Amino acid sequence: MKIQAINGFKDILPDSVGRWQHIEQRARDIFERFGLQEIRMPILEKTELFVRSIGEATDVVEKEMYTFADKGITMRPEATASIMRAFIEHGLHVQQPVQRLYTIGPMFRHERPQKGRLRQFHQLDAEIIGAVEPRIDAELIAMGQMLLDELGLRVNLELNSLGCPVCRPPFKNRLITFLAQKSDGFCEDCKRRTHTNPLRVLDCKKPACRALVQEAPSLLDALCPECDRHFREVREALETLGIPFHLNRFMVRGLDYYTRTTFEFLTTDLGAQAAVGAGGRYDGLIEQLGGPPLSGIGFAMGLERIALLMEQQDAGKCSQNAMDVCLAALGTNTLAPCSLLAHTLRKQGVKVALDYSGRSLKAQLKQAGRVNARYTLIIGEDEWARGEGILRNMATQEQQPFALTGSPEEQGRRLMDTLLPATP
Ligand code: ATP
Ligand code: MG
């Protein structure tokens, strides 16, 4: 029996890796324009970190974590908790009171695998820690929107506020009263959540639950004056930056640590996997994990969903790795000089394809086409003896003589001079 990958764990093959690299490069480029610095954390953390941050009664902690029960460690289901752990452990705020950080990497959740939902998936994660101003919220959201725009994607931005420890608990009580009255109509999960995590009922996707919560009290009407002002200023700051959004008073994030501003970038093009990215403010989290009383805001985007959406919405073609030149060596005596020329060119920064099979010119030209070579330099025994190869432009099929005189370095520079003007 052949051994296959585990269900929900997927290979990213060379023909789609170009798209992944493109997304990652765009993300790094944009995040760095906003002053974010990369941080990389381990994949395993103490289980307690996630239980204390994400929350015991959340789906992620209740049923989705890969935990090594006997060792008390878990494969990270998301990045924010790990970043906060590292932030506190290394006292990053001491060097710089406002930290702007990002990370890119795999996350693990035991969910039912489907399109855009995997057990190992990848996130782009961005955080601004140590600042509470509403314009920070707007700046971070605008950064996420800029990335999706530059990738050529169409998404909708939805916005909500989840209040704070002052206004949320009394609201929760009112909500529980409302939910308990209508209890019969809710699904089993929501009946349970009414007491463990009542806010979560508001964004249950089941139609019956959705209909029932339409009349539920809204947290947006129950915000305390500080949260109300903060949220108003976030909306104004987004308007200043020209970022369109919709208010969604039913949006509740699946992680407990969120406070105040929460947001999601949504699409209707990926079926049930509607969220391309999501995030929000987590003002009490760092203190709750034993750090200083600093606030923060962040988002995570799913790389698989971005890549799928790019395909679906036909955004930005990502060409495969194209070679600059293919050396077609014909005849055994040309192999040694061609291998030295290829090696020299590669040292000089040129992407070179060369095979040692001594196949026919026709076969080698075909191969040059497969690796998207822009040029093929044909060197047969006659050409080598004459000191003059044939340089073929693969797009126009035009051919010109190419002098094989001087040292390999000189030949390499001459070839680069010939190729460079044609570089787009
Ligand atoms: P969903 O509602 O789709 O389960 P979520 O609220 O659990 O998403 P977050 O924890 O906020 O998602 O993670 C942020 C982003 O990470 C999501 O918007 C999504 O793009 C991606 N993501 C989350 N879980 C998965 C998964 N199992 N497979 C692929 N991508 C995922
Ligand atoms: Mg989820």
CSV table of C-alpha atoms and ligand atoms in Angstrom, one decimal:
chain,number,residue,atom,x,y,z
A,1,MET,CA,0.0,0.0,0.0
A,2,LYS,CA,1.2,3.4,-1.0
A,3,ILE,CA,1.6,5.9,1.9
A,4,GLN,CA,-0.5,9.0,1.4
A,5,ALA,CA,-0.7,12.3,3.2
A,6,ILE,CA,-3.0,12.6,6.2
A,7,ASN,CA,-6.6,13.7,5.6
A,8,GLY,CA,-6.7,17.5,5.9
A,9,PHE,CA,-3.0,17.9,5.4
A,10,LYS,CA,-2.0,19.0,1.9
A,11,ASP,CA,1.0,19.3,-0.3
A,12,ILE,CA,1.5,22.6,-2.0
A,13,LEU,CA,2.9,21.5,-5.4
A,14,PRO,CA,5.4,23.5,-7.6
A,15,ASP,CA,2.7,24.6,-10.0
A,16,SER,CA,0.8,26.5,-7.3
A,17,VAL,CA,3.7,27.5,-5.2
A,18,GLY,CA,4.3,30.5,-7.4
A,19,ARG,CA,1.0,31.9,-6.3
A,20,TRP,CA,1.8,31.3,-2.6
A,21,GLN,CA,5.2,33.0,-3.0
A,22,HIS,CA,3.4,35.9,-4.7
A,23,ILE,CA,0.9,36.3,-1.8
A,24,GLU,CA,3.7,36.1,0.8
A,25,GLN,CA,5.9,38.6,-1.0
A,26,ARG,CA,3.0,41.1,-1.4
A,27,ALA,CA,2.1,40.6,2.3
A,28,ARG,CA,5.7,41.1,3.5
A,29,ASP,CA,6.1,44.2,1.3
A,30,ILE,CA,2.9,45.8,2.5
A,31,PHE,CA,3.3,44.9,6.1
A,32,GLU,CA,6.8,46.4,6.0
A,33,ARG,CA,5.4,49.6,4.5
A,34,PHE,CA,3.4,49.9,7.7
A,35,GLY,CA,6.5,49.3,9.8
A,36,LEU,CA,5.7,45.7,10.9
A,37,GLN,CA,8.6,43.5,11.7
A,38,GLU,CA,8.6,39.7,11.3
A,39,ILE,CA,8.6,37.4,14.3
A,40,ARG,CA,8.7,33.6,14.1
A,41,MET,CA,7.5,31.4,17.0
A,42,PRO,CA,7.6,27.7,17.6
A,43,ILE,CA,4.7,25.5,16.5
A,44,LEU,CA,4.3,23.8,19.8
A,45,GLU,CA,3.2,25.7,22.9
A,46,LYS,CA,2.0,24.8,26.3
A,47,THR,CA,-1.7,23.9,26.1
A,48,GLU,CA,-2.5,26.3,28.8
A,49,LEU,CA,-1.5,29.3,26.7
A,50,PHE,CA,-4.4,28.6,24.2
A,51,VAL,CA,-6.9,27.6,26.9
A,52,ARG,CA,-6.2,30.9,28.8
A,53,SER,CA,-6.2,33.1,25.7
A,54,ILE,CA,-8.6,31.7,23.2
A,55,GLY,CA,-11.0,30.6,25.9
A,56,GLU,CA,-12.2,27.3,27.3
A,57,ALA,CA,-15.7,27.4,25.8
A,58,THR,CA,-14.7,28.2,22.3
A,59,ASP,CA,-14.9,25.7,19.4
A,60,VAL,CA,-11.1,25.9,18.9
A,61,VAL,CA,-10.3,24.9,22.4
A,62,GLU,CA,-13.2,22.6,23.0
A,63,LYS,CA,-12.8,20.4,19.9
A,64,GLU,CA,-10.2,21.6,17.4
A,65,MET,CA,-6.8,21.5,19.1
A,66,TYR,CA,-4.1,18.9,18.4
A,67,THR,CA,-2.9,18.3,22.0
A,68,PHE,CA,-0.4,15.8,23.2
A,69,ALA,CA,-2.4,15.0,26.3
A,70,ASP,CA,0.5,13.3,28.2
A,71,LYS,CA,2.8,16.2,27.6
A,72,GLY,CA,0.5,19.2,28.1
A,73,ILE,CA,1.5,20.7,24.7
A,74,THR,CA,-0.5,21.7,21.7
A,75,MET,CA,0.2,22.5,18.1
A,76,ARG,CA,-0.7,26.1,17.7
A,77,PRO,CA,-4.2,26.7,16.3
A,78,GLU,CA,-3.6,30.4,15.7
A,79,ALA,CA,-0.7,32.9,16.1
A,80,THR,CA,-1.9,35.7,18.3
A,81,ALA,CA,-1.5,33.8,21.6
A,82,SER,CA,2.0,32.7,20.7
A,83,ILE,CA,3.0,36.2,19.7
A,84,MET,CA,1.7,37.5,23.0
A,85,ARG,CA,3.6,34.8,24.9
A,86,ALA,CA,6.8,35.8,23.1
A,87,PHE,CA,6.1,39.5,23.6
A,88,ILE,CA,5.7,39.0,27.3
A,89,GLU,CA,8.6,36.5,27.7
A,90,HIS,CA,11.1,38.8,26.0
A,91,GLY,CA,9.7,42.1,27.4
A,92,LEU,CA,9.5,43.5,23.8
A,93,HIS,CA,7.6,46.6,25.0
A,94,VAL,CA,10.6,47.7,27.0
A,95,GLN,CA,12.6,48.3,23.8
A,96,GLN,CA,9.7,49.8,21.9
A,97,PRO,CA,6.4,50.7,23.5
A,98,VAL,CA,4.4,50.1,20.3
A,99,GLN,CA,5.3,46.9,18.6
A,100,ARG,CA,4.2,46.1,15.1
A,101,LEU,CA,4.7,42.5,14.3
A,102,TYR,CA,3.8,39.9,11.6
A,103,THR,CA,4.3,36.2,11.1
A,104,ILE,CA,3.5,33.7,8.3
A,105,GLY,CA,3.2,30.0,9.0
A,106,PRO,CA,1.2,26.9,9.5
A,107,MET,CA,-1.6,26.5,12.0
A,108,PHE,CA,-3.4,23.3,13.1
A,109,ARG,CA,-7.1,22.7,13.9
A,110,HIS,CA,-9.0,19.4,13.9
A,111,GLU,CA,-11.9,20.4,11.7
A,112,ARG,CA,-13.8,18.6,9.0
A,113,PRO,CA,-11.7,19.0,5.9
A,114,GLN,CA,-13.4,20.7,2.9
A,115,LYS,CA,-12.6,23.3,0.3
A,116,GLY,CA,-10.8,26.1,2.1
A,117,ARG,CA,-10.9,24.3,5.4
A,118,LEU,CA,-7.9,22.1,6.3
A,119,ARG,CA,-6.3,20.6,9.4
A,120,GLN,CA,-3.0,22.2,8.6
A,121,PHE,CA,-3.6,25.6,7.1
A,122,HIS,CA,-1.5,28.7,6.8
A,123,GLN,CA,-2.0,32.2,8.1
A,124,LEU,CA,-0.6,35.7,7.5
A,125,ASP,CA,-0.9,37.3,10.9
A,126,ALA,CA,-0.4,41.0,11.7
A,127,GLU,CA,-0.5,42.6,15.2
A,128,ILE,CA,0.0,46.2,16.5
A,129,ILE,CA,0.6,46.0,20.3
A,130,GLY,CA,0.6,48.8,22.8
A,131,ALA,CA,-1.7,51.3,21.1
A,132,VAL,CA,-5.3,52.0,21.8
A,133,GLU,CA,-6.1,54.9,19.5
A,134,PRO,CA,-9.0,54.2,17.1
A,135,ARG,CA,-6.8,55.4,14.2
A,136,ILE,CA,-4.6,52.3,14.9
A,137,ASP,CA,-7.6,50.1,14.3
A,138,ALA,CA,-8.4,51.8,11.1
A,139,GLU,CA,-4.7,51.7,10.0
A,140,LEU,CA,-4.5,48.0,10.6
A,141,ILE,CA,-7.8,47.2,8.9
A,142,ALA,CA,-6.7,49.4,5.9
A,143,MET,CA,-3.5,47.5,5.7
A,144,GLY,CA,-5.4,44.2,5.4
A,145,GLN,CA,-7.7,45.8,2.8
A,146,MET,CA,-4.6,47.1,0.9
A,147,LEU,CA,-3.1,43.6,0.7
A,148,LEU,CA,-6.4,42.1,-0.6
A,149,ASP,CA,-6.7,44.9,-3.1
A,150,GLU,CA,-3.1,44.6,-4.4
A,151,LEU,CA,-3.8,40.9,-4.8
A,152,GLY,CA,-6.7,41.8,-7.0
A,153,LEU,CA,-9.4,40.3,-4.8
A,154,ARG,CA,-12.9,41.6,-4.2
A,155,VAL,CA,-14.0,41.1,-0.6
A,156,ASN,CA,-16.5,42.8,1.8
A,157,LEU,CA,-15.3,44.3,5.0
A,158,GLU,CA,-17.7,43.8,8.0
A,159,LEU,CA,-17.2,45.6,11.3
A,160,ASN,CA,-18.6,45.3,14.8
A,161,SER,CA,-17.7,46.2,18.3
A,162,LEU,CA,-17.7,43.6,21.1
A,163,GLY,CA,-17.5,46.2,23.9
A,164,CYS,CA,-15.3,45.7,27.0
A,165,PRO,CA,-15.4,44.2,30.5
A,166,VAL,CA,-17.6,47.1,31.5
A,167,CYS,CA,-20.4,46.9,29.0
A,168,ARG,CA,-20.3,43.3,27.8
A,169,PRO,CA,-21.2,41.4,31.0
A,170,PRO,CA,-24.5,43.3,31.5
A,171,PHE,CA,-25.3,42.9,27.9
A,172,LYS,CA,-24.5,39.1,28.1
A,173,ASN,CA,-27.1,38.8,30.9
A,174,ARG,CA,-29.8,40.6,28.8
A,175,LEU,CA,-28.9,38.3,25.9
A,176,ILE,CA,-29.1,35.1,28.0
A,177,THR,CA,-32.6,36.2,29.1
A,178,PHE,CA,-33.6,36.7,25.5
A,179,LEU,CA,-32.1,33.4,24.4
A,180,ALA,CA,-33.6,31.5,27.2
A,181,GLN,CA,-37.1,32.7,26.3
A,182,LYS,CA,-36.7,31.5,22.8
A,183,SER,CA,-34.7,28.4,23.8
A,184,ASP,CA,-37.0,25.9,22.0
A,185,GLY,CA,-36.2,27.2,18.5
A,186,PHE,CA,-32.5,27.0,18.7
A,187,CYS,CA,-30.2,24.2,17.6
A,188,GLU,CA,-28.6,21.9,20.2
A,189,ASP,CA,-25.3,23.8,20.0
A,190,CYS,CA,-26.9,27.1,20.6
A,191,LYS,CA,-29.0,25.8,23.5
A,192,ARG,CA,-25.7,24.7,25.1
A,193,ARG,CA,-24.0,28.0,24.1
A,194,THR,CA,-26.7,30.1,25.7
A,195,HIS,CA,-25.0,29.3,29.0
A,196,THR,CA,-21.4,28.7,28.0
A,197,ASN,CA,-20.8,31.3,25.3
A,198,PRO,CA,-24.1,33.2,24.6
A,199,LEU,CA,-22.6,35.7,22.1
A,200,ARG,CA,-21.6,32.8,19.9
A,201,VAL,CA,-25.3,32.2,19.3
A,202,LEU,CA,-25.5,35.5,17.5
A,203,ASP,CA,-23.4,34.2,14.6
A,204,CYS,CA,-24.7,30.7,14.4
A,205,LYS,CA,-25.0,29.9,10.6
A,206,LYS,CA,-28.2,27.7,10.9
A,207,PRO,CA,-31.2,29.5,9.3
A,208,ALA,CA,-33.5,28.8,12.2
A,209,CYS,CA,-31.1,30.3,14.8
A,210,ARG,CA,-30.4,33.2,12.4
A,211,ALA,CA,-34.0,34.1,12.1
A,212,LEU,CA,-34.5,34.0,15.9
A,213,VAL,CA,-31.6,36.3,16.8
A,214,GLN,CA,-32.8,39.0,14.4
A,215,GLU,CA,-34.8,40.4,17.4
A,216,ALA,CA,-32.0,39.9,19.9
A,217,PRO,CA,-30.7,43.0,21.7
A,218,SER,CA,-27.7,44.5,20.0
A,219,LEU,CA,-24.4,45.1,21.8
A,220,LEU,CA,-24.0,48.2,19.6
A,221,ASP,CA,-26.9,49.8,21.4
A,222,ALA,CA,-25.4,48.8,24.8
A,223,LEU,CA,-21.8,50.0,24.5
A,224,CYS,CA,-20.5,52.0,27.4
A,225,PRO,CA,-19.6,55.6,26.5
A,226,GLU,CA,-15.8,54.8,26.0
A,227,CYS,CA,-16.5,51.9,23.7
A,228,ASP,CA,-19.1,53.9,21.9
A,229,ARG,CA,-16.7,56.8,21.3
A,230,HIS,CA,-13.9,54.4,20.3
A,231,PHE,CA,-16.1,52.6,17.8
A,232,ARG,CA,-17.4,55.9,16.3
A,233,GLU,CA,-13.8,57.1,15.9
A,234,VAL,CA,-12.8,53.9,14.2
A,235,ARG,CA,-15.6,54.3,11.7
A,236,GLU,CA,-14.6,57.9,11.0
A,237,ALA,CA,-11.0,57.0,10.6
A,238,LEU,CA,-11.9,54.3,8.1
A,239,GLU,CA,-14.0,56.9,6.2
A,240,THR,CA,-11.0,59.2,6.2
A,241,LEU,CA,-8.9,56.5,4.5
A,242,GLY,CA,-11.7,55.7,2.0
A,243,ILE,CA,-12.2,52.1,3.2
A,244,PRO,CA,-15.8,51.0,2.7
A,245,PHE,CA,-17.3,48.7,5.4
A,246,HIS,CA,-20.7,47.3,6.6
A,247,LEU,CA,-21.8,47.2,10.2
A,248,ASN,CA,-22.7,43.7,11.2
A,249,ARG,CA,-24.0,43.6,14.8
A,250,PHE,CA,-24.2,39.7,14.7
A,251,MET,CA,-20.5,39.3,14.0
A,252,VAL,CA,-18.9,37.5,17.0
A,253,ARG,CA,-15.4,36.2,16.7
A,254,GLY,CA,-14.7,32.6,17.7
A,255,LEU,CA,-12.0,33.5,20.1
A,256,ASP,CA,-12.8,34.9,23.6
A,257,TYR,CA,-10.0,37.5,23.8
A,258,TYR,CA,-11.6,40.0,21.5
A,259,THR,CA,-12.8,43.4,22.8
A,260,ARG,CA,-14.1,46.4,21.0
A,261,THR,CA,-13.4,46.5,17.3
A,262,THR,CA,-13.8,43.2,15.4
A,263,PHE,CA,-13.8,42.8,11.6
A,264,GLU,CA,-13.9,40.2,8.9
A,265,PHE,CA,-13.0,40.2,5.2
A,266,LEU,CA,-15.7,38.2,3.6
A,267,THR,CA,-16.4,36.6,0.2
A,268,THR,CA,-19.4,34.9,-1.3
A,269,ASP,CA,-17.2,33.0,-3.7
A,270,LEU,CA,-15.9,30.2,-1.4
A,271,GLY,CA,-19.2,28.7,-0.2
A,272,ALA,CA,-19.4,28.2,3.5
A,273,GLN,CA,-15.7,29.3,3.9
A,274,ALA,CA,-16.7,33.0,3.7
A,275,ALA,CA,-14.0,34.5,5.9
A,276,VAL,CA,-10.8,35.3,4.0
A,277,GLY,CA,-9.4,37.1,7.1
A,278,ALA,CA,-10.6,38.3,10.4
A,279,GLY,CA,-9.4,40.1,13.5
A,280,GLY,CA,-10.0,42.6,16.2
A,281,ARG,CA,-8.8,44.2,19.3
A,282,TYR,CA,-7.8,42.3,22.4
A,283,ASP,CA,-7.3,44.8,25.1
A,284,GLY,CA,-7.1,42.6,28.2
A,285,LEU,CA,-5.3,39.6,26.7
A,286,ILE,CA,-1.7,40.6,27.5
A,287,GLU,CA,-2.4,41.3,31.1
A,288,GLN,CA,-4.5,38.1,31.4
A,289,LEU,CA,-1.4,36.2,30.2
A,290,GLY,CA,0.7,37.7,32.9
A,291,GLY,CA,2.1,40.7,30.9
A,292,PRO,CA,1.8,44.4,31.3
A,293,PRO,CA,-1.6,46.1,30.8
A,294,LEU,CA,-1.2,46.8,27.1
A,295,SER,CA,-3.8,46.7,24.4
A,296,GLY,CA,-3.5,45.3,21.0
A,297,ILE,CA,-5.2,44.7,17.7
A,298,GLY,CA,-4.5,42.2,14.9
A,299,PHE,CA,-5.8,40.0,12.1
A,300,ALA,CA,-5.2,36.7,10.5
A,301,MET,CA,-5.8,35.8,6.9
A,302,GLY,CA,-5.9,32.3,5.5
A,303,LEU,CA,-3.4,31.7,2.8
A,304,GLU,CA,-5.3,28.7,1.3
A,305,ARG,CA,-8.5,30.9,1.0
A,306,ILE,CA,-6.6,33.8,-0.5
A,307,ALA,CA,-5.0,31.4,-3.1
A,308,LEU,CA,-8.4,29.8,-3.8
A,309,LEU,CA,-10.1,33.1,-4.2
A,310,MET,CA,-7.3,34.4,-6.5
A,311,GLU,CA,-8.0,31.4,-8.8
A,312,GLN,CA,-11.8,31.8,-8.5
A,313,GLN,CA,-11.8,35.5,-9.1
A,314,ASP,CA,-9.1,35.1,-11.8
A,315,ALA,CA,-7.0,37.7,-10.1
A,316,GLY,CA,-3.4,38.2,-11.1
A,317,LYS,CA,-1.8,35.4,-13.0
A,318,CYS,CA,1.3,34.2,-11.3
A,319,SER,CA,3.8,32.9,-13.8
A,320,GLN,CA,5.9,29.9,-13.0
A,321,ASN,CA,9.6,30.3,-12.3
A,322,ALA,CA,10.9,31.2,-15.8
A,323,MET,CA,14.5,30.4,-16.8
A,324,ASP,CA,16.6,33.1,-18.4
A,325,VAL,CA,18.5,30.8,-20.7
A,326,CYS,CA,18.7,27.1,-21.6
A,327,LEU,CA,22.1,25.8,-22.7
A,328,ALA,CA,21.5,23.1,-25.3
A,329,ALA,CA,24.8,21.0,-25.3
A,330,LEU,CA,25.0,18.7,-28.3
A,331,GLY,CA,27.7,16.1,-28.3
A,332,THR,CA,29.8,14.7,-25.4
A,333,ASN,CA,32.7,17.1,-25.9
A,334,THR,CA,30.5,20.2,-25.2
A,335,LEU,CA,29.3,18.9,-21.8
A,336,ALA,CA,32.3,20.0,-19.8
A,337,PRO,CA,32.6,23.6,-21.2
A,338,CYS,CA,28.8,24.0,-21.1
A,339,SER,CA,28.6,22.9,-17.5
A,340,LEU,CA,31.4,25.4,-16.6
A,341,LEU,CA,29.6,28.2,-18.5
A,342,ALA,CA,26.3,27.3,-16.7
A,343,HIS,CA,28.0,27.3,-13.4
A,344,THR,CA,29.6,30.7,-14.1
A,345,LEU,CA,26.4,32.2,-15.3
A,346,ARG,CA,24.6,31.0,-12.2
A,347,LYS,CA,27.3,32.6,-10.1
A,348,GLN,CA,26.6,35.8,-12.0
A,349,GLY,CA,22.9,35.6,-11.1
A,350,VAL,CA,21.4,34.1,-14.3
A,351,LYS,CA,18.8,31.4,-14.2
A,352,VAL,CA,20.2,28.6,-16.3
A,353,ALA,CA,18.8,25.2,-17.4
A,354,LEU,CA,21.1,22.5,-18.7
A,355,ASP,CA,20.7,18.8,-19.0
A,356,TYR,CA,23.5,16.3,-19.5
A,357,SER,CA,21.6,13.7,-21.5
A,358,GLY,CA,23.0,14.6,-24.8
A,359,ARG,CA,19.5,14.5,-26.3
A,360,SER,CA,18.6,15.8,-29.8
A,361,LEU,CA,18.3,19.5,-30.4
A,362,LYS,CA,14.6,19.1,-30.9
A,363,ALA,CA,14.2,17.4,-27.5
A,364,GLN,CA,16.3,20.1,-25.8
A,365,LEU,CA,14.3,22.9,-27.4
A,366,LYS,CA,11.1,21.3,-26.2
A,367,GLN,CA,12.5,21.1,-22.7
A,368,ALA,CA,13.6,24.8,-22.9
A,369,GLY,CA,9.9,25.6,-23.7
A,370,ARG,CA,8.7,23.6,-20.7
A,371,VAL,CA,11.0,25.5,-18.3
A,372,ASN,CA,9.9,28.8,-19.9
A,373,ALA,CA,13.4,29.7,-21.0
A,374,ARG,CA,13.6,33.1,-22.7
A,375,TYR,CA,16.6,32.1,-24.7
A,376,THR,CA,18.4,28.9,-25.7
A,377,LEU,CA,22.1,28.9,-26.4
A,378,ILE,CA,22.8,26.1,-28.8
A,379,ILE,CA,26.3,24.7,-28.6
A,380,GLY,CA,27.1,21.7,-30.7
A,381,GLU,CA,30.6,20.3,-31.4
A,382,ASP,CA,31.0,22.3,-34.6
A,383,GLU,CA,29.9,25.5,-32.8
A,384,TRP,CA,32.3,24.8,-30.0
A,385,ALA,CA,35.2,24.2,-32.4
A,386,ARG,CA,34.3,27.4,-34.3
A,387,GLY,CA,34.0,29.4,-31.1
A,388,GLU,CA,30.5,30.6,-32.0
A,389,GLY,CA,27.2,29.3,-30.6
A,390,ILE,CA,23.7,30.1,-31.7
A,391,LEU,CA,21.4,32.2,-29.5
A,392,ARG,CA,17.7,31.6,-30.1
A,393,ASN,CA,15.0,33.9,-28.8
A,394,MET,CA,12.3,31.4,-27.7
A,395,ALA,CA,9.5,33.9,-28.2
A,396,THR,CA,10.3,35.2,-31.7
A,397,GLN,CA,12.4,32.1,-32.7
A,398,GLU,CA,15.0,34.6,-34.1
A,399,GLN,CA,18.5,33.3,-34.0
A,400,GLN,CA,21.8,35.2,-33.8
A,401,PRO,CA,25.5,34.1,-33.5
A,402,PHE,CA,27.0,34.3,-30.0
A,403,ALA,CA,30.8,34.4,-29.6
A,404,LEU,CA,32.2,31.6,-27.3
A,405,THR,CA,35.6,33.2,-26.9
A,406,GLY,CA,37.4,34.4,-23.8
A,407,SER,CA,37.0,33.1,-20.3
A,408,PRO,CA,33.7,31.7,-19.1
A,409,GLU,CA,33.3,34.9,-17.0
A,410,GLU,CA,33.6,37.0,-20.2
A,411,GLN,CA,31.2,34.8,-22.0
A,412,GLY,CA,28.8,35.1,-19.1
A,413,ARG,CA,29.0,38.9,-19.1
A,414,ARG,CA,28.6,39.0,-22.9
A,415,LEU,CA,25.5,36.8,-22.6
A,416,MET,CA,24.0,39.0,-19.9
A,417,ASP,CA,24.6,42.1,-22.0
A,418,THR,CA,22.7,40.4,-24.8
A,419,LEU,CA,19.9,39.3,-22.6
A,420,LEU,CA,19.5,42.3,-20.4
A,421,PRO,CA,18.1,44.8,-22.9
A,422,ALA,CA,15.3,42.3,-23.6
A,423,THR,CA,14.4,42.0,-19.9
A,424,PRO,CA,10.9,43.6,-19.5
B,1,ATP,P1,-14.2,30.1,10.1
B,1,ATP,O1,-15.4,30.9,10.6
B,1,ATP,O2,-14.1,29.9,8.6
B,1,ATP,O3,-14.0,28.8,10.8
B,1,ATP,P2,-12.5,31.3,12.0
B,1,ATP,O4,-13.3,32.3,12.6
B,1,ATP,O5,-12.3,30.0,12.7
B,1,ATP,O6,-12.9,31.0,10.5
B,1,ATP,P3,-10.0,32.6,12.5
B,1,ATP,O7,-9.7,31.8,13.7
B,1,ATP,O8,-10.4,34.0,12.7
B,1,ATP,O9,-11.0,31.9,11.6
B,1,ATP,O10,-8.8,32.6,11.5
B,1,ATP,C1,-8.5,33.6,10.6
B,1,ATP,C2,-8.5,33.1,9.2
B,1,ATP,O11,-7.8,31.9,9.1
B,1,ATP,C3,-9.9,32.7,8.6
B,1,ATP,O12,-10.5,33.9,8.1
B,1,ATP,C4,-9.6,31.8,7.5
B,1,ATP,O13,-9.2,32.4,6.3
B,1,ATP,C5,-8.4,31.0,8.0
B,1,ATP,N1,-8.8,29.7,8.6
B,1,ATP,C6,-9.3,29.5,9.8
B,1,ATP,N2,-9.5,28.2,10.0
B,1,ATP,C7,-9.1,27.6,8.8
B,1,ATP,C8,-9.0,26.2,8.4
B,1,ATP,N3,-9.4,25.2,9.2
B,1,ATP,N4,-8.5,26.0,7.1
B,1,ATP,C9,-8.2,27.0,6.3
B,1,ATP,N5,-8.2,28.3,6.7
B,1,ATP,C10,-8.6,28.6,8.0
B,2,MG,MG,-13.3,28.2,12.7
